[in-house]
Coordinates of C-alpha atoms in Angstrom, one line a residue:
X1 CA 191.8 -81.9 253.0
X2 CA 193.2 -84.0 255.9
X3 CA 193.9 -87.6 255.0
X4 CA 192.9 -90.4 257.2
X5 CA 195.5 -92.7 258.9
X6 CA 194.4 -95.8 257.1
X7 CA 197.4 -97.0 255.1
X8 CA 199.0 -93.6 254.8
X9 CA 202.7 -93.3 254.3
X10 CA 204.7 -90.4 252.8
X11 CA 201.5 -88.7 251.6
X12 CA 200.3 -91.6 249.5
X13 CA 197.9 -94.5 250.2
X14 CA 199.4 -97.9 250.7
X15 CA 198.6 -101.2 252.5
X16 CA 201.2 -103.4 254.2
X17 CA 201.5 -106.6 252.2
X18 CA 201.1 -108.6 255.4
X19 CA 197.6 -107.2 256.0
X20 CA 195.6 -110.2 254.9
X21 CA 195.0 -110.4 251.1
X22 CA 193.7 -107.0 250.6
X23 CA 196.5 -105.9 248.3
X24 CA 194.8 -103.6 245.7
X25 CA 194.2 -100.0 246.7
X26 CA 192.5 -97.2 244.9
X27 CA 191.7 -93.7 246.0
X28 CA 188.4 -91.9 245.9
X29 CA 187.4 -88.5 247.0
X30 CA 184.1 -87.4 248.4
X31 CA 182.1 -84.3 247.8
X32 CA 179.4 -82.8 250.1
X33 CA 176.1 -84.6 249.8
X34 CA 172.7 -84.2 251.4
X35 CA 172.4 -83.7 255.1
X36 CA 173.4 -86.9 256.9
X37 CA 175.1 -88.4 253.9
X38 CA 178.3 -88.1 251.9
X39 CA 178.2 -89.0 248.2
X40 CA 181.4 -90.6 247.0
X41 CA 182.6 -90.0 243.5
X42 CA 185.6 -91.3 241.6
X43 CA 187.2 -91.3 238.2
X44 CA 187.6 -95.0 238.3
X45 CA 184.9 -96.7 236.2
X46 CA 184.8 -99.8 238.4
X47 CA 183.8 -97.8 241.5
X48 CA 180.2 -96.5 240.9
X49 CA 178.8 -93.6 242.8
X50 CA 177.4 -94.6 246.1
X51 CA 176.2 -93.0 249.4
X52 CA 177.1 -93.8 253.0
X53 CA 175.3 -92.6 256.1
X54 CA 177.3 -90.3 258.3
X55 CA 174.5 -89.1 260.5
X56 CA 175.5 -91.4 263.3
X57 CA 178.4 -90.5 265.6
X58 CA 181.3 -93.0 265.2
X59 CA 184.4 -93.6 267.2
X60 CA 187.9 -94.9 266.3
X61 CA 188.3 -92.8 263.2
X62 CA 187.2 -95.6 260.8
X63 CA 183.7 -96.6 259.8
X64 CA 183.1 -99.8 257.9
X65 CA 180.4 -99.8 255.3
X66 CA 178.9 -103.2 254.9
X67 CA 177.1 -104.9 252.0
X68 CA 177.1 -102.2 249.4
X69 CA 175.3 -103.3 246.3
X70 CA 178.2 -103.0 244.0
X71 CA 180.3 -105.4 246.0
X72 CA 177.6 -108.1 246.6
X73 CA 178.9 -109.9 243.6
X74 CA 182.2 -110.5 245.3
X75 CA 180.6 -112.9 247.8
X76 CA 178.4 -114.5 245.2
X77 CA 181.6 -115.3 243.2
X78 CA 183.1 -117.0 246.2
X79 CA 185.7 -114.4 246.6
X80 CA 186.9 -112.9 249.9
X81 CA 183.6 -111.6 251.4
X82 CA 185.3 -109.3 253.9
X83 CA 187.0 -107.3 251.1
X84 CA 183.7 -105.5 250.4
X85 CA 184.2 -102.5 252.7
X86 CA 185.1 -98.9 252.3
X87 CA 187.3 -97.5 255.0
X88 CA 187.0 -93.8 255.5
X89 CA 187.8 -91.1 257.9
X90 CA 186.3 -87.7 258.5
X91 CA 188.4 -84.9 260.1
X92 CA 187.0 -81.6 261.5
X93 CA 189.2 -79.7 259.1
X94 CA 187.7 -81.5 256.0
X95 CA 184.8 -79.1 255.8
X96 CA 182.4 -81.8 254.8
X97 CA 184.8 -83.6 252.4
X98 CA 186.2 -87.0 253.0
X99 CA 188.8 -89.2 251.4
X100 CA 188.7 -93.0 251.6
X101 CA 190.0 -96.0 249.9
X102 CA 188.5 -99.2 248.6
X103 CA 190.1 -102.5 249.4
X104 CA 189.9 -105.1 246.8
X105 CA 190.8 -108.8 246.9
X106 CA 193.7 -109.8 244.8
X107 CA 193.4 -111.6 241.5
X108 CA 193.2 -115.4 241.5
X109 CA 191.3 -117.9 243.6
X110 CA 190.0 -116.8 246.9
X111 CA 190.6 -118.9 250.1
X112 CA 188.0 -121.5 250.7
X113 CA 185.5 -120.7 253.5
X114 CA 186.3 -122.4 256.8
X115 CA 183.7 -124.8 258.1
X116 CA 181.7 -123.4 261.0
X117 CA 180.1 -125.9 263.4
X118 CA 177.6 -124.3 265.8
X119 CA 176.8 -126.3 269.0
X120 CA 174.8 -125.5 272.1
X121 CA 177.8 -124.4 274.1
X122 CA 180.4 -123.5 271.5
X123 CA 181.2 -122.8 267.9
X124 CA 184.1 -124.6 266.1
X125 CA 186.0 -123.2 263.1
X126 CA 187.5 -126.1 261.2
X127 CA 190.0 -126.3 258.3
X128 CA 189.9 -130.0 257.4
X129 CA 190.8 -132.0 260.5
X130 CA 192.3 -128.9 262.3
X131 CA 190.2 -126.8 264.7
X132 CA 191.5 -123.3 264.2
X133 CA 189.5 -121.9 267.1
X134 CA 186.7 -122.7 269.5
X135 CA 184.3 -119.9 270.6
X136 CA 182.9 -120.6 274.1
X137 CA 179.2 -119.6 274.2
X138 CA 178.1 -120.9 277.7
X139 CA 180.4 -118.6 279.8
X140 CA 178.0 -116.7 282.1
X141 CA 179.6 -113.4 281.4
X142 CA 181.0 -113.1 277.9
X143 CA 181.8 -115.3 274.8
X144 CA 185.5 -115.9 274.2
X145 CA 187.8 -117.9 272.0
X146 CA 189.9 -120.7 273.5
X147 CA 191.9 -122.3 272.2
X148 CA 193.1 -120.5 269.1
X149 CA 195.5 -122.7 267.2
X150 CA 198.1 -122.4 264.4
X151 CA 197.8 -124.6 261.3
X152 CA 200.2 -127.0 263.0
X153 CA 197.7 -127.2 265.8
X154 CA 199.7 -125.4 268.4
X155 CA 197.6 -123.4 270.9
X156 CA 198.4 -119.7 271.4
X157 CA 195.8 -118.8 274.1
X158 CA 195.4 -119.3 277.8
X159 CA 192.0 -119.1 279.5
X160 CA 191.3 -118.3 283.2
X161 CA 194.9 -119.0 284.4
X162 CA 195.8 -119.1 288.0
X163 CA 197.3 -115.6 288.0
X164 CA 194.3 -113.8 286.3
X165 CA 191.0 -115.7 286.1
X166 CA 189.5 -112.8 284.1
X167 CA 191.9 -113.5 281.2
X168 CA 189.9 -115.6 278.7
X169 CA 191.7 -116.4 275.5
X170 CA 190.7 -113.9 272.9
X171 CA 187.9 -111.7 274.2
X172 CA 186.4 -108.2 274.0
X173 CA 185.3 -106.2 277.0
X174 CA 184.9 -102.6 278.3
X175 CA 184.1 -100.9 281.5
X176 CA 181.9 -98.0 282.6
X177 CA 181.5 -96.6 286.2
X178 CA 178.4 -98.6 287.0
X179 CA 179.1 -101.8 285.0
X180 CA 182.4 -103.7 284.5
X181 CA 182.3 -106.0 281.5
X182 CA 186.0 -107.0 281.9
X183 CA 186.6 -108.1 285.5
X184 CA 183.5 -110.2 286.5
X185 CA 182.2 -110.0 290.1
X186 CA 179.3 -112.4 290.3
X187 CA 176.5 -111.2 292.5
X188 CA 177.7 -107.6 292.5
X189 CA 175.5 -104.8 291.1
X190 CA 178.3 -103.7 288.8
X191 CA 178.8 -107.1 287.2
X192 CA 178.4 -106.8 283.4
X193 CA 177.3 -109.5 281.0
X194 CA 177.4 -109.8 277.2
X195 CA 174.3 -111.9 276.6
X196 CA 174.5 -113.9 273.4
X197 CA 171.0 -113.6 271.9
X198 CA 171.6 -115.4 268.6
X199 CA 174.3 -117.0 266.5
X200 CA 174.3 -118.1 262.9
X201 CA 176.6 -118.9 260.0
X202 CA 176.2 -116.6 257.0
X203 CA 178.4 -116.3 253.9
X204 CA 181.3 -118.1 255.5
X205 CA 181.2 -116.0 258.8
X206 CA 179.7 -116.3 262.2
X207 CA 177.2 -113.6 262.9
X208 CA 176.3 -112.9 266.5
X209 CA 173.7 -110.6 268.2
X210 CA 174.6 -109.5 271.7
X211 CA 173.1 -107.4 274.5
X212 CA 175.4 -105.7 277.0
X213 CA 173.6 -105.5 280.3
X214 CA 174.0 -106.0 284.1
X215 CA 174.0 -109.5 285.5
X216 CA 170.6 -108.9 287.0
X217 CA 169.1 -107.9 283.6
X218 CA 169.0 -104.1 283.9
X219 CA 171.2 -101.3 282.7
X220 CA 171.1 -102.2 279.0
X221 CA 174.2 -100.6 277.6
X222 CA 174.8 -101.8 274.0
X223 CA 173.2 -103.8 271.3
X224 CA 176.0 -105.4 269.2
X225 CA 176.2 -107.1 265.9
X226 CA 179.5 -109.1 265.8
X227 CA 180.8 -110.9 262.7
X228 CA 183.8 -113.2 262.9
X229 CA 185.4 -115.1 260.0
X230 CA 188.6 -117.1 259.6
X231 CA 190.6 -118.3 256.6
X232 CA 193.7 -120.4 256.0
X233 CA 196.7 -118.8 254.4
X234 CA 198.9 -121.8 253.5
X235 CA 201.7 -119.7 252.0
X236 CA 201.9 -117.7 255.3
X237 CA 201.5 -120.8 257.4
X238 CA 198.7 -119.0 259.2
X239 CA 195.0 -118.7 260.1
X240 CA 193.7 -115.2 259.6
X241 CA 190.7 -114.0 261.7
X242 CA 188.6 -111.0 261.0
X243 CA 186.6 -109.5 263.9
X244 CA 184.0 -106.9 263.0
X245 CA 181.6 -105.2 265.4
X246 CA 178.9 -102.6 265.4
X247 CA 177.8 -101.5 268.9
X248 CA 174.9 -99.0 269.5
X249 CA 174.7 -97.3 272.9
X250 CA 171.4 -97.8 274.6
X251 CA 172.1 -95.3 277.4
X252 CA 174.5 -92.4 278.1
X253 CA 177.6 -93.6 279.9
X254 CA 181.4 -93.1 280.1
X255 CA 184.0 -95.6 279.1
X256 CA 186.6 -95.5 281.9
X257 CA 190.1 -97.0 282.4
X258 CA 191.0 -99.7 284.9
X259 CA 192.9 -98.9 288.1
X260 CA 195.6 -101.4 286.8
X261 CA 196.7 -99.4 283.8
X262 CA 200.3 -99.1 282.8
X263 CA 202.0 -95.8 282.9
X264 CA 203.5 -94.4 279.7
X265 CA 206.7 -92.2 279.4
X266 CA 204.6 -89.1 278.6
X267 CA 202.7 -89.4 281.8
X268 CA 199.5 -90.8 280.2
X269 CA 198.3 -94.3 281.0
X270 CA 197.6 -97.3 278.7
X271 CA 194.4 -99.3 279.4
X272 CA 193.8 -102.9 278.4
X273 CA 190.1 -102.8 277.6
X274 CA 188.9 -103.7 274.1
X275 CA 189.9 -106.8 272.1
X276 CA 192.6 -108.6 273.9
X277 CA 194.4 -112.0 273.8
X278 CA 196.1 -113.8 276.7
X279 CA 199.2 -115.6 275.3
X280 CA 201.0 -118.8 276.5
X281 CA 203.1 -118.9 279.7
X282 CA 206.4 -119.2 278.0
X283 CA 205.8 -116.0 276.1
X284 CA 206.3 -114.0 279.2
X285 CA 209.7 -115.5 280.1
X286 CA 212.5 -112.8 280.5
X287 CA 215.1 -112.3 277.9
X288 CA 214.9 -112.5 274.1
X289 CA 215.4 -116.3 273.6
X290 CA 211.9 -117.5 274.4
X291 CA 209.7 -114.8 273.0
X292 CA 209.6 -111.3 271.6
X293 CA 207.6 -108.4 270.2
X294 CA 207.5 -106.9 266.7
X295 CA 206.1 -103.4 266.0
X296 CA 205.1 -103.1 262.3
X297 CA 207.4 -106.1 261.6
X298 CA 210.5 -104.7 263.5
X299 CA 211.8 -106.2 266.7
X300 CA 211.2 -104.0 269.8
X301 CA 210.5 -104.2 273.5
X302 CA 207.0 -104.5 274.9
X303 CA 207.3 -101.3 276.8
X304 CA 208.3 -99.5 273.6
X305 CA 205.3 -100.9 271.7
X306 CA 202.9 -100.1 274.5
X307 CA 200.9 -96.9 273.8
X308 CA 201.8 -96.7 270.1
X309 CA 199.0 -96.4 267.6
X310 CA 200.5 -98.1 264.5
X311 CA 198.6 -100.7 262.3
X312 CA 200.0 -103.9 263.9
X313 CA 201.8 -105.6 266.7
X314 CA 203.2 -109.1 266.7
X315 CA 204.0 -111.3 269.7
X316 CA 206.0 -114.5 269.1
X317 CA 207.2 -117.3 271.3
X318 CA 208.2 -120.9 271.8
X319 CA 205.7 -123.7 272.2
X320 CA 205.9 -126.0 275.3
X321 CA 206.1 -129.8 275.2
X322 CA 208.7 -130.5 272.5
X323 CA 212.4 -131.3 272.6
X324 CA 213.0 -129.0 269.7
X325 CA 210.5 -126.2 270.5
X326 CA 208.4 -125.0 267.5
X327 CA 207.5 -121.4 267.3
X328 CA 204.3 -119.4 266.7
X329 CA 203.3 -115.8 266.4
X330 CA 200.2 -113.8 266.9
X331 CA 199.8 -110.5 265.0
X332 CA 196.9 -108.1 265.8
X333 CA 196.0 -105.4 263.3
X334 CA 193.6 -102.4 263.5
X335 CA 193.3 -99.2 261.5
X336 CA 191.5 -97.1 264.2
X337 CA 194.5 -95.4 265.7
X338 CA 193.8 -97.1 269.1
X339 CA 196.7 -97.4 271.4
X340 CA 198.3 -100.8 271.8
X341 CA 198.4 -102.4 275.3
X342 CA 201.4 -104.8 275.2
X343 CA 202.7 -106.6 278.2
X344 CA 205.5 -109.2 278.4
X345 CA 207.1 -108.9 281.8
X346 CA 204.3 -110.5 283.9
X347 CA 202.3 -112.3 281.2
X348 CA 202.0 -112.1 277.5
X349 CA 199.1 -109.9 276.4
X350 CA 198.0 -107.7 273.4
X351 CA 194.9 -105.5 273.4
X352 CA 193.4 -102.5 271.6
X353 CA 190.2 -100.6 272.1
X354 CA 188.4 -97.3 272.1
X355 CA 189.2 -96.5 275.8
X356 CA 192.8 -97.6 275.7
X357 CA 194.5 -94.1 275.7
X358 CA 191.6 -91.9 276.7
X359 CA 188.3 -92.3 278.5
X360 CA 185.2 -91.5 276.5
X361 CA 181.8 -90.0 277.1
X362 CA 179.1 -91.9 275.1
X363 CA 175.6 -90.6 274.3
X364 CA 172.6 -92.8 273.8
X365 CA 172.5 -93.7 270.1
X366 CA 176.3 -93.4 269.6
X367 CA 177.6 -96.2 267.4
X368 CA 181.0 -97.9 267.5
X369 CA 182.2 -99.5 264.2
X370 CA 185.3 -101.5 264.9
X371 CA 187.3 -104.0 262.8
X372 CA 190.3 -106.1 263.8
X373 CA 192.4 -108.7 262.2
X374 CA 194.3 -111.5 264.1
X375 CA 196.8 -113.7 262.3
X376 CA 197.9 -116.9 264.1
X377 CA 201.0 -118.4 262.4
X378 CA 203.6 -121.1 262.7
X379 CA 207.1 -119.6 262.5
X380 CA 210.1 -121.2 260.6
X381 CA 212.8 -118.9 261.9
X382 CA 213.2 -117.0 265.2
X383 CA 213.0 -113.2 264.7
X384 CA 216.0 -111.1 265.6
X385 CA 216.2 -109.6 269.1
X386 CA 215.3 -106.0 269.6
X387 CA 218.1 -103.4 269.5
X388 CA 220.0 -103.0 272.7

């Protein structure tokens, strides 16, 4: 049996302690079930037998199973609602068998749900008097977050700057040959729009329904259910965001790369489509004194991190406007094996998505299940510079 990549190290399952609060891991092995389903069994008494649908094509190597009956009690007990998922991977060599792991919240009191204020043009996530992030709803092309702030209220995003007006804080966008959902071109037939059809707060998270289409209303490409939550981690001096998405293709198409990709040492190219965040101006200054990049917690250079497929990338930098500059860091995490688009030389940017390393053909009915985590933190100490 081939094991999935999620949390795998030296042949055993593990989870980095820095990956939110999901600190308890148990293994379970699947056996072949009826057509279109896989029945999961385990020797652990606390994980009852359950079934998950596998009849739909999925991308990214990880499918998130939401709201399974045995985990509903977690949310009812005011524990971390996003812990109730099963991450699993199916490999062609598995012969119909799968191995997954269940992520459980740690013992103790769960973080208090953040207040979500839904307005006509935006949604605010608040922790007391601090606005952790503002989701812009009235953009004509796509919803995006700006600003995102640390617990000390330092902003870590830039939206529509003079150098790249398509950069909008934290946003998600893709591109196909006949529609571009990333770079907007108003009035052009290829201009894509993510129409927000509904928003609501549910169980401490924001739930959105979106339709991906052309600006003129045609070429319906995806229906998307997007769930976004945020919590405060005082001991880590951070706000931790979870971004979960399920997109269903409404027509056949191909996800393509941009013409402005970055070339990798192996001759492949790294694309920036997917979930991406534009970082403050000072985070692109040359040298190692103003900013830096960490790959799985270790200092490195942006060009070395670019194209890797590990679980996390961190970008840190100084904050403008102070005599003694405070510092902040943004860590993005994903378990899909997507390549990381990391840039520091022209501007600070991190992104990951399903068409980062390779273009993809998508059939009508194909489903993308994606989950990301973004940690926005205040730093006490400057990280070490990368090796020479």
